JSON list of C-alpha atoms in Angstrom, two decimals:
[
{"chain": "A", "resi": 918, "resn": "MET", "atom": "CA", "xyz": [92.03, 57.31, 91.58]},
{"chain": "A", "resi": 919, "resn": "ASN", "atom": "CA", "xyz": [90.53, 60.15, 93.61]},
{"chain": "A", "resi": 920, "resn": "ILE", "atom": "CA", "xyz": [93.01, 62.91, 94.38]},
{"chain": "A", "resi": 921, "resn": "ASP", "atom": "CA", "xyz": [90.42, 65.18, 95.99]},
{"chain": "A", "resi": 922, "resn": "ASN", "atom": "CA", "xyz": [91.46, 65.40, 99.64]},
{"chain": "A", "resi": 923, "resn": "GLY", "atom": "CA", "xyz": [92.30, 68.12, 102.14]},
{"chain": "A", "resi": 924, "resn": "PHE", "atom": "CA", "xyz": [95.92, 68.44, 101.04]},
{"chain": "A", "resi": 925, "resn": "THR", "atom": "CA", "xyz": [95.16, 68.69, 97.32]},
{"chain": "A", "resi": 926, "resn": "ARG", "atom": "CA", "xyz": [92.30, 71.15, 97.97]},
{"chain": "A", "resi": 927, "resn": "VAL", "atom": "CA", "xyz": [94.69, 73.44, 99.86]},
{"chain": "A", "resi": 928, "resn": "LEU", "atom": "CA", "xyz": [97.34, 73.00, 97.17]},
{"chain": "A", "resi": 929, "resn": "ALA", "atom": "CA", "xyz": [94.82, 73.84, 94.43]},
{"chain": "A", "resi": 930, "resn": "LEU", "atom": "CA", "xyz": [93.65, 76.90, 96.37]},
{"chain": "A", "resi": 931, "resn": "LEU", "atom": "CA", "xyz": [97.26, 78.05, 96.75]},
{"chain": "A", "resi": 932, "resn": "ALA", "atom": "CA", "xyz": [97.81, 77.44, 93.03]},
{"chain": "A", "resi": 933, "resn": "CYS", "atom": "CA", "xyz": [94.82, 79.65, 92.20]},
{"chain": "A", "resi": 934, "resn": "ILE", "atom": "CA", "xyz": [96.18, 82.37, 94.48]},
{"chain": "A", "resi": 935, "resn": "GLY", "atom": "CA", "xyz": [99.62, 81.96, 92.91]},
{"chain": "A", "resi": 936, "resn": "PHE", "atom": "CA", "xyz": [98.21, 82.33, 89.39]},
{"chain": "A", "resi": 937, "resn": "LEU", "atom": "CA", "xyz": [96.30, 85.41, 90.58]},
{"chain": "A", "resi": 938, "resn": "VAL", "atom": "CA", "xyz": [99.38, 87.08, 92.07]},
{"chain": "A", "resi": 939, "resn": "PHE", "atom": "CA", "xyz": [101.53, 86.10, 89.08]},
{"chain": "A", "resi": 940, "resn": "GLY", "atom": "CA", "xyz": [98.92, 87.51, 86.70]},
{"chain": "A", "resi": 941, "resn": "LEU", "atom": "CA", "xyz": [98.64, 90.77, 88.58]},
{"chain": "A", "resi": 942, "resn": "ILE", "atom": "CA", "xyz": [102.41, 91.16, 88.55]},
{"chain": "A", "resi": 943, "resn": "ARG", "atom": "CA", "xyz": [102.41, 90.50, 84.79]},
{"chain": "A", "resi": 944, "resn": "VAL", "atom": "CA", "xyz": [99.73, 93.13, 84.25]},
{"chain": "A", "resi": 945, "resn": "VAL", "atom": "CA", "xyz": [101.36, 95.78, 86.43]},
{"chain": "A", "resi": 946, "resn": "VAL", "atom": "CA", "xyz": [104.95, 95.30, 85.29]},
{"chain": "A", "resi": 947, "resn": "GLY", "atom": "CA", "xyz": [103.98, 94.67, 81.67]},
{"chain": "A", "resi": 948, "resn": "SER", "atom": "CA", "xyz": [101.81, 97.80, 81.65]},
{"chain": "A", "resi": 949, "resn": "GLY", "atom": "CA", "xyz": [104.63, 99.82, 83.15]},
{"chain": "A", "resi": 950, "resn": "MET", "atom": "CA", "xyz": [107.08, 98.53, 80.56]},
{"chain": "A", "resi": 951, "resn": "LEU", "atom": "CA", "xyz": [104.59, 99.18, 77.77]},
{"chain": "A", "resi": 952, "resn": "ALA", "atom": "CA", "xyz": [103.95, 102.69, 79.08]},
{"chain": "A", "resi": 953, "resn": "GLN", "atom": "CA", "xyz": [107.69, 103.34, 79.16]},
{"chain": "A", "resi": 954, "resn": "THR", "atom": "CA", "xyz": [108.14, 102.15, 75.56]},
{"chain": "A", "resi": 955, "resn": "MET", "atom": "CA", "xyz": [105.44, 104.66, 74.58]},
{"chain": "A", "resi": 956, "resn": "GLY", "atom": "CA", "xyz": [107.11, 107.47, 76.50]},
{"chain": "A", "resi": 957, "resn": "TYR", "atom": "CA", "xyz": [104.36, 107.88, 79.12]},
{"chain": "A", "resi": 958, "resn": "VAL", "atom": "CA", "xyz": [106.63, 107.07, 82.06]},
{"chain": "A", "resi": 959, "resn": "ASP", "atom": "CA", "xyz": [110.36, 106.96, 82.64]},
{"chain": "A", "resi": 960, "resn": "TYR", "atom": "CA", "xyz": [111.54, 104.58, 85.35]},
{"chain": "A", "resi": 961, "resn": "ALA", "atom": "CA", "xyz": [115.24, 103.84, 85.58]},
{"chain": "A", "resi": 962, "resn": "GLU", "atom": "CA", "xyz": [114.34, 100.38, 86.89]},
{"chain": "A", "resi": 963, "resn": "PHE", "atom": "CA", "xyz": [112.75, 99.48, 83.55]},
{"chain": "A", "resi": 964, "resn": "ALA", "atom": "CA", "xyz": [115.55, 100.82, 81.31]},
{"chain": "A", "resi": 965, "resn": "ALA", "atom": "CA", "xyz": [117.85, 97.77, 81.50]},
{"chain": "A", "resi": 966, "resn": "ALA", "atom": "CA", "xyz": [114.97, 95.33, 81.05]},
{"chain": "A", "resi": 967, "resn": "LEU", "atom": "CA", "xyz": [113.75, 97.26, 78.01]},
{"chain": "A", "resi": 968, "resn": "THR", "atom": "CA", "xyz": [117.23, 97.23, 76.52]},
{"chain": "A", "resi": 969, "resn": "ASP", "atom": "CA", "xyz": [117.57, 93.48, 77.12]},
{"chain": "A", "resi": 970, "resn": "THR", "atom": "CA", "xyz": [114.13, 92.83, 75.64]},
{"chain": "A", "resi": 971, "resn": "SER", "atom": "CA", "xyz": [114.84, 95.00, 72.60]},
{"chain": "A", "resi": 972, "resn": "GLU", "atom": "CA", "xyz": [118.11, 93.17, 72.00]},
{"chain": "A", "resi": 973, "resn": "PHE", "atom": "CA", "xyz": [116.45, 89.75, 72.36]},
{"chain": "A", "resi": 974, "resn": "LEU", "atom": "CA", "xyz": [113.67, 90.67, 69.96]},
{"chain": "A", "resi": 975, "resn": "ALA", "atom": "CA", "xyz": [116.13, 92.06, 67.41]},
{"chain": "A", "resi": 976, "resn": "LEU", "atom": "CA", "xyz": [118.44, 89.02, 67.63]},
{"chain": "A", "resi": 977, "resn": "ASN", "atom": "CA", "xyz": [115.55, 86.60, 67.19]},
{"chain": "A", "resi": 978, "resn": "ALA", "atom": "CA", "xyz": [113.44, 88.51, 64.66]},
{"chain": "A", "resi": 979, "resn": "GLU", "atom": "CA", "xyz": [114.55, 86.47, 61.66]},
{"chain": "A", "resi": 980, "resn": "ARG", "atom": "CA", "xyz": [113.97, 83.04, 63.14]},
{"chain": "A", "resi": 981, "resn": "SER", "atom": "CA", "xyz": [110.70, 83.87, 64.90]},
{"chain": "A", "resi": 982, "resn": "LEU", "atom": "CA", "xyz": [107.38, 83.01, 63.33]},
{"chain": "A", "resi": 983, "resn": "TYR", "atom": "CA", "xyz": [106.05, 86.43, 64.32]},
{"chain": "A", "resi": 984, "resn": "ALA", "atom": "CA", "xyz": [108.55, 89.22, 64.86]},
{"chain": "A", "resi": 985, "resn": "PHE", "atom": "CA", "xyz": [107.30, 91.18, 67.85]},
{"chain": "A", "resi": 986, "resn": "ASN", "atom": "CA", "xyz": [108.40, 94.74, 68.30]},
{"chain": "A", "resi": 987, "resn": "VAL", "atom": "CA", "xyz": [108.84, 95.95, 71.88]},
{"chain": "A", "resi": 988, "resn": "HIS", "atom": "CA", "xyz": [105.35, 97.45, 72.01]},
{"chain": "A", "resi": 989, "resn": "THR", "atom": "CA", "xyz": [103.56, 94.35, 70.77]},
{"chain": "A", "resi": 990, "resn": "TYR", "atom": "CA", "xyz": [105.67, 92.08, 72.96]},
{"chain": "A", "resi": 991, "resn": "PHE", "atom": "CA", "xyz": [104.72, 93.93, 76.14]},
{"chain": "A", "resi": 992, "resn": "ALA", "atom": "CA", "xyz": [101.10, 94.21, 74.99]},
{"chain": "A", "resi": 993, "resn": "TYR", "atom": "CA", "xyz": [101.15, 90.40, 74.65]},
{"chain": "A", "resi": 994, "resn": "ILE", "atom": "CA", "xyz": [102.65, 90.10, 78.15]},
{"chain": "A", "resi": 995, "resn": "VAL", "atom": "CA", "xyz": [99.88, 92.32, 79.55]},
{"chain": "A", "resi": 996, "resn": "ALA", "atom": "CA", "xyz": [97.25, 90.29, 77.69]},
{"chain": "A", "resi": 997, "resn": "MET", "atom": "CA", "xyz": [98.70, 87.10, 79.20]},
{"chain": "A", "resi": 998, "resn": "GLY", "atom": "CA", "xyz": [98.46, 88.71, 82.63]},
{"chain": "A", "resi": 999, "resn": "VAL", "atom": "CA", "xyz": [94.83, 89.72, 82.11]},
{"chain": "A", "resi": 1000, "resn": "VAL", "atom": "CA", "xyz": [93.94, 86.22, 80.94]},
{"chain": "A", "resi": 1001, "resn": "VAL", "atom": "CA", "xyz": [95.61, 84.39, 83.84]},
{"chain": "A", "resi": 1002, "resn": "THR", "atom": "CA", "xyz": [94.34, 86.90, 86.43]},
{"chain": "A", "resi": 1003, "resn": "THR", "atom": "CA", "xyz": [90.77, 86.53, 85.18]},
{"chain": "A", "resi": 1004, "resn": "GLY", "atom": "CA", "xyz": [91.20, 82.76, 85.03]},
{"chain": "A", "resi": 1005, "resn": "ALA", "atom": "CA", "xyz": [92.49, 82.62, 88.60]},
{"chain": "A", "resi": 1006, "resn": "ILE", "atom": "CA", "xyz": [89.54, 84.66, 89.82]},
{"chain": "A", "resi": 1007, "resn": "GLY", "atom": "CA", "xyz": [87.21, 82.28, 87.99]},
{"chain": "A", "resi": 1008, "resn": "ALA", "atom": "CA", "xyz": [88.97, 79.22, 89.42]},
{"chain": "A", "resi": 1009, "resn": "LEU", "atom": "CA", "xyz": [88.77, 80.69, 92.92]},
{"chain": "A", "resi": 1010, "resn": "ARG", "atom": "CA", "xyz": [85.02, 81.17, 92.38]},
{"chain": "A", "resi": 1011, "resn": "ARG", "atom": "CA", "xyz": [84.79, 77.62, 90.96]},
{"chain": "A", "resi": 1012, "resn": "LYS", "atom": "CA", "xyz": [83.62, 78.80, 87.54]},
{"chain": "A", "resi": 1013, "resn": "SER", "atom": "CA", "xyz": [84.26, 76.47, 84.62]},
{"chain": "A", "resi": 1014, "resn": "TRP", "atom": "CA", "xyz": [85.75, 79.28, 82.56]},
{"chain": "A", "resi": 1015, "resn": "GLY", "atom": "CA", "xyz": [88.43, 79.89, 85.20]},
{"chain": "A", "resi": 1016, "resn": "VAL", "atom": "CA", "xyz": [90.46, 76.78, 84.42]},
{"chain": "A", "resi": 1017, "resn": "LYS", "atom": "CA", "xyz": [89.88, 77.34, 80.70]},
{"chain": "A", "resi": 1018, "resn": "LEU", "atom": "CA", "xyz": [91.42, 80.81, 80.92]},
{"chain": "A", "resi": 1019, "resn": "ILE", "atom": "CA", "xyz": [94.37, 79.53, 82.94]},
{"chain": "A", "resi": 1020, "resn": "ALA", "atom": "CA", "xyz": [94.86, 76.89, 80.22]},
{"chain": "A", "resi": 1021, "resn": "LEU", "atom": "CA", "xyz": [94.64, 79.64, 77.57]},
{"chain": "A", "resi": 1022, "resn": "TYR", "atom": "CA", "xyz": [97.34, 81.57, 79.43]},
{"chain": "A", "resi": 1023, "resn": "LEU", "atom": "CA", "xyz": [99.53, 78.44, 79.43]},
{"chain": "A", "resi": 1024, "resn": "ALA", "atom": "CA", "xyz": [98.92, 78.05, 75.69]},
{"chain": "A", "resi": 1025, "resn": "MET", "atom": "CA", "xyz": [99.93, 81.70, 75.19]},
{"chain": "A", "resi": 1026, "resn": "HIS", "atom": "CA", "xyz": [103.09, 81.01, 77.21]},
{"chain": "A", "resi": 1027, "resn": "ALA", "atom": "CA", "xyz": [103.84, 77.92, 75.12]},
{"chain": "A", "resi": 1028, "resn": "ALA", "atom": "CA", "xyz": [103.24, 79.94, 71.95]},
{"chain": "A", "resi": 1029, "resn": "LEU", "atom": "CA", "xyz": [106.18, 82.16, 72.85]},
{"chain": "A", "resi": 1030, "resn": "PHE", "atom": "CA", "xyz": [108.48, 79.10, 72.90]},
{"chain": "A", "resi": 1031, "resn": "VAL", "atom": "CA", "xyz": [107.08, 78.01, 69.54]},
{"chain": "A", "resi": 1032, "resn": "ASN", "atom": "CA", "xyz": [107.33, 81.52, 68.12]},
{"chain": "A", "resi": 1033, "resn": "TYR", "atom": "CA", "xyz": [111.00, 81.85, 68.98]},
{"chain": "A", "resi": 1034, "resn": "VAL", "atom": "CA", "xyz": [111.80, 78.20, 68.24]},
{"chain": "A", "resi": 1035, "resn": "THR", "atom": "CA", "xyz": [113.63, 77.97, 71.52]},
{"chain": "A", "resi": 1036, "resn": "ILE", "atom": "CA", "xyz": [113.55, 76.29, 74.89]},
{"chain": "A", "resi": 1037, "resn": "ASN", "atom": "CA", "xyz": [114.97, 78.11, 77.89]},
{"chain": "A", "resi": 1038, "resn": "PRO", "atom": "CA", "xyz": [114.80, 77.69, 81.67]},
{"chain": "A", "resi": 1039, "resn": "LYS", "atom": "CA", "xyz": [111.37, 79.38, 81.71]},
{"chain": "A", "resi": 1040, "resn": "ILE", "atom": "CA", "xyz": [109.99, 76.12, 80.31]},
{"chain": "A", "resi": 1041, "resn": "TRP", "atom": "CA", "xyz": [109.87, 74.93, 83.94]},
{"chain": "A", "resi": 1042, "resn": "PHE", "atom": "CA", "xyz": [107.32, 77.66, 84.74]},
{"chain": "A", "resi": 1043, "resn": "LEU", "atom": "CA", "xyz": [105.20, 76.31, 81.91]},
{"chain": "A", "resi": 1044, "resn": "ILE", "atom": "CA", "xyz": [105.52, 72.69, 83.05]},
{"chain": "A", "resi": 1045, "resn": "VAL", "atom": "CA", "xyz": [104.70, 73.54, 86.68]},
{"chain": "A", "resi": 1046, "resn": "GLY", "atom": "CA", "xyz": [101.82, 75.71, 85.46]},
{"chain": "A", "resi": 1047, "resn": "ILE", "atom": "CA", "xyz": [100.37, 72.83, 83.45]},
{"chain": "A", "resi": 1048, "resn": "VAL", "atom": "CA", "xyz": [100.58, 70.51, 86.46]},
{"chain": "A", "resi": 1049, "resn": "LEU", "atom": "CA", "xyz": [98.94, 73.10, 88.72]},
{"chain": "A", "resi": 1050, "resn": "CYS", "atom": "CA", "xyz": [96.22, 73.82, 86.16]},
{"chain": "A", "resi": 1051, "resn": "ALA", "atom": "CA", "xyz": [95.46, 70.09, 85.95]},
{"chain": "A", "resi": 1052, "resn": "LEU", "atom": "CA", "xyz": [95.31, 69.94, 89.76]},
{"chain": "A", "resi": 1053, "resn": "ILE", "atom": "CA", "xyz": [92.93, 72.89, 89.89]},
{"chain": "A", "resi": 1054, "resn": "ALA", "atom": "CA", "xyz": [90.74, 71.29, 87.20]},
{"chain": "A", "resi": 1055, "resn": "ALA", "atom": "CA", "xyz": [90.63, 68.00, 89.12]},
{"chain": "A", "resi": 1056, "resn": "VAL", "atom": "CA", "xyz": [90.04, 69.41, 92.59]},
{"chain": "A", "resi": 1057, "resn": "ARG", "atom": "CA", "xyz": [88.23, 72.75, 92.23]},
{"chain": "A", "resi": 1058, "resn": "LYS", "atom": "CA", "xyz": [85.36, 71.54, 90.11]},
{"chain": "A", "resi": 1059, "resn": "PRO", "atom": "CA", "xyz": [82.59, 74.06, 89.39]},
{"chain": "A", "resi": 1060, "resn": "LYS", "atom": "CA", "xyz": [79.79, 74.09, 91.95]},
{"chain": "A", "resi": 1061, "resn": "ALA", "atom": "CA", "xyz": [76.28, 73.38, 90.79]},
{"chain": "A", "resi": 1062, "resn": "ALA", "atom": "CA", "xyz": [74.20, 76.55, 90.48]}
]
């Protein structure tokens, strides 16, 4: 079954752009949160999110496979953003490593569920991401050099 048609090409392109925007947001917000945890910046907008994150990490430290502290958690979030942003750029340029990096990002996302031995509503982001990554892989194949 060939799914490569005008509609799926546009959808795959939009998925690449979506991964790019999502990754950039992860990098910017994650970097800001990380900078605030280190005392480099002080934004009131981040204070509640940092408190919520700190409480979540503390409540789940014993059952997690790896107990993140706030710094390492946000560093991981930034790393995820860098990986998916780079992957989206590669997928937009039809490079084979683009889809691989998007898949690595999805594996990093899944690893958080495994680490905390929990499923929450964010699982839908992962499921949709997997479907979109598969679509990108099927439709935006690398161009011959």
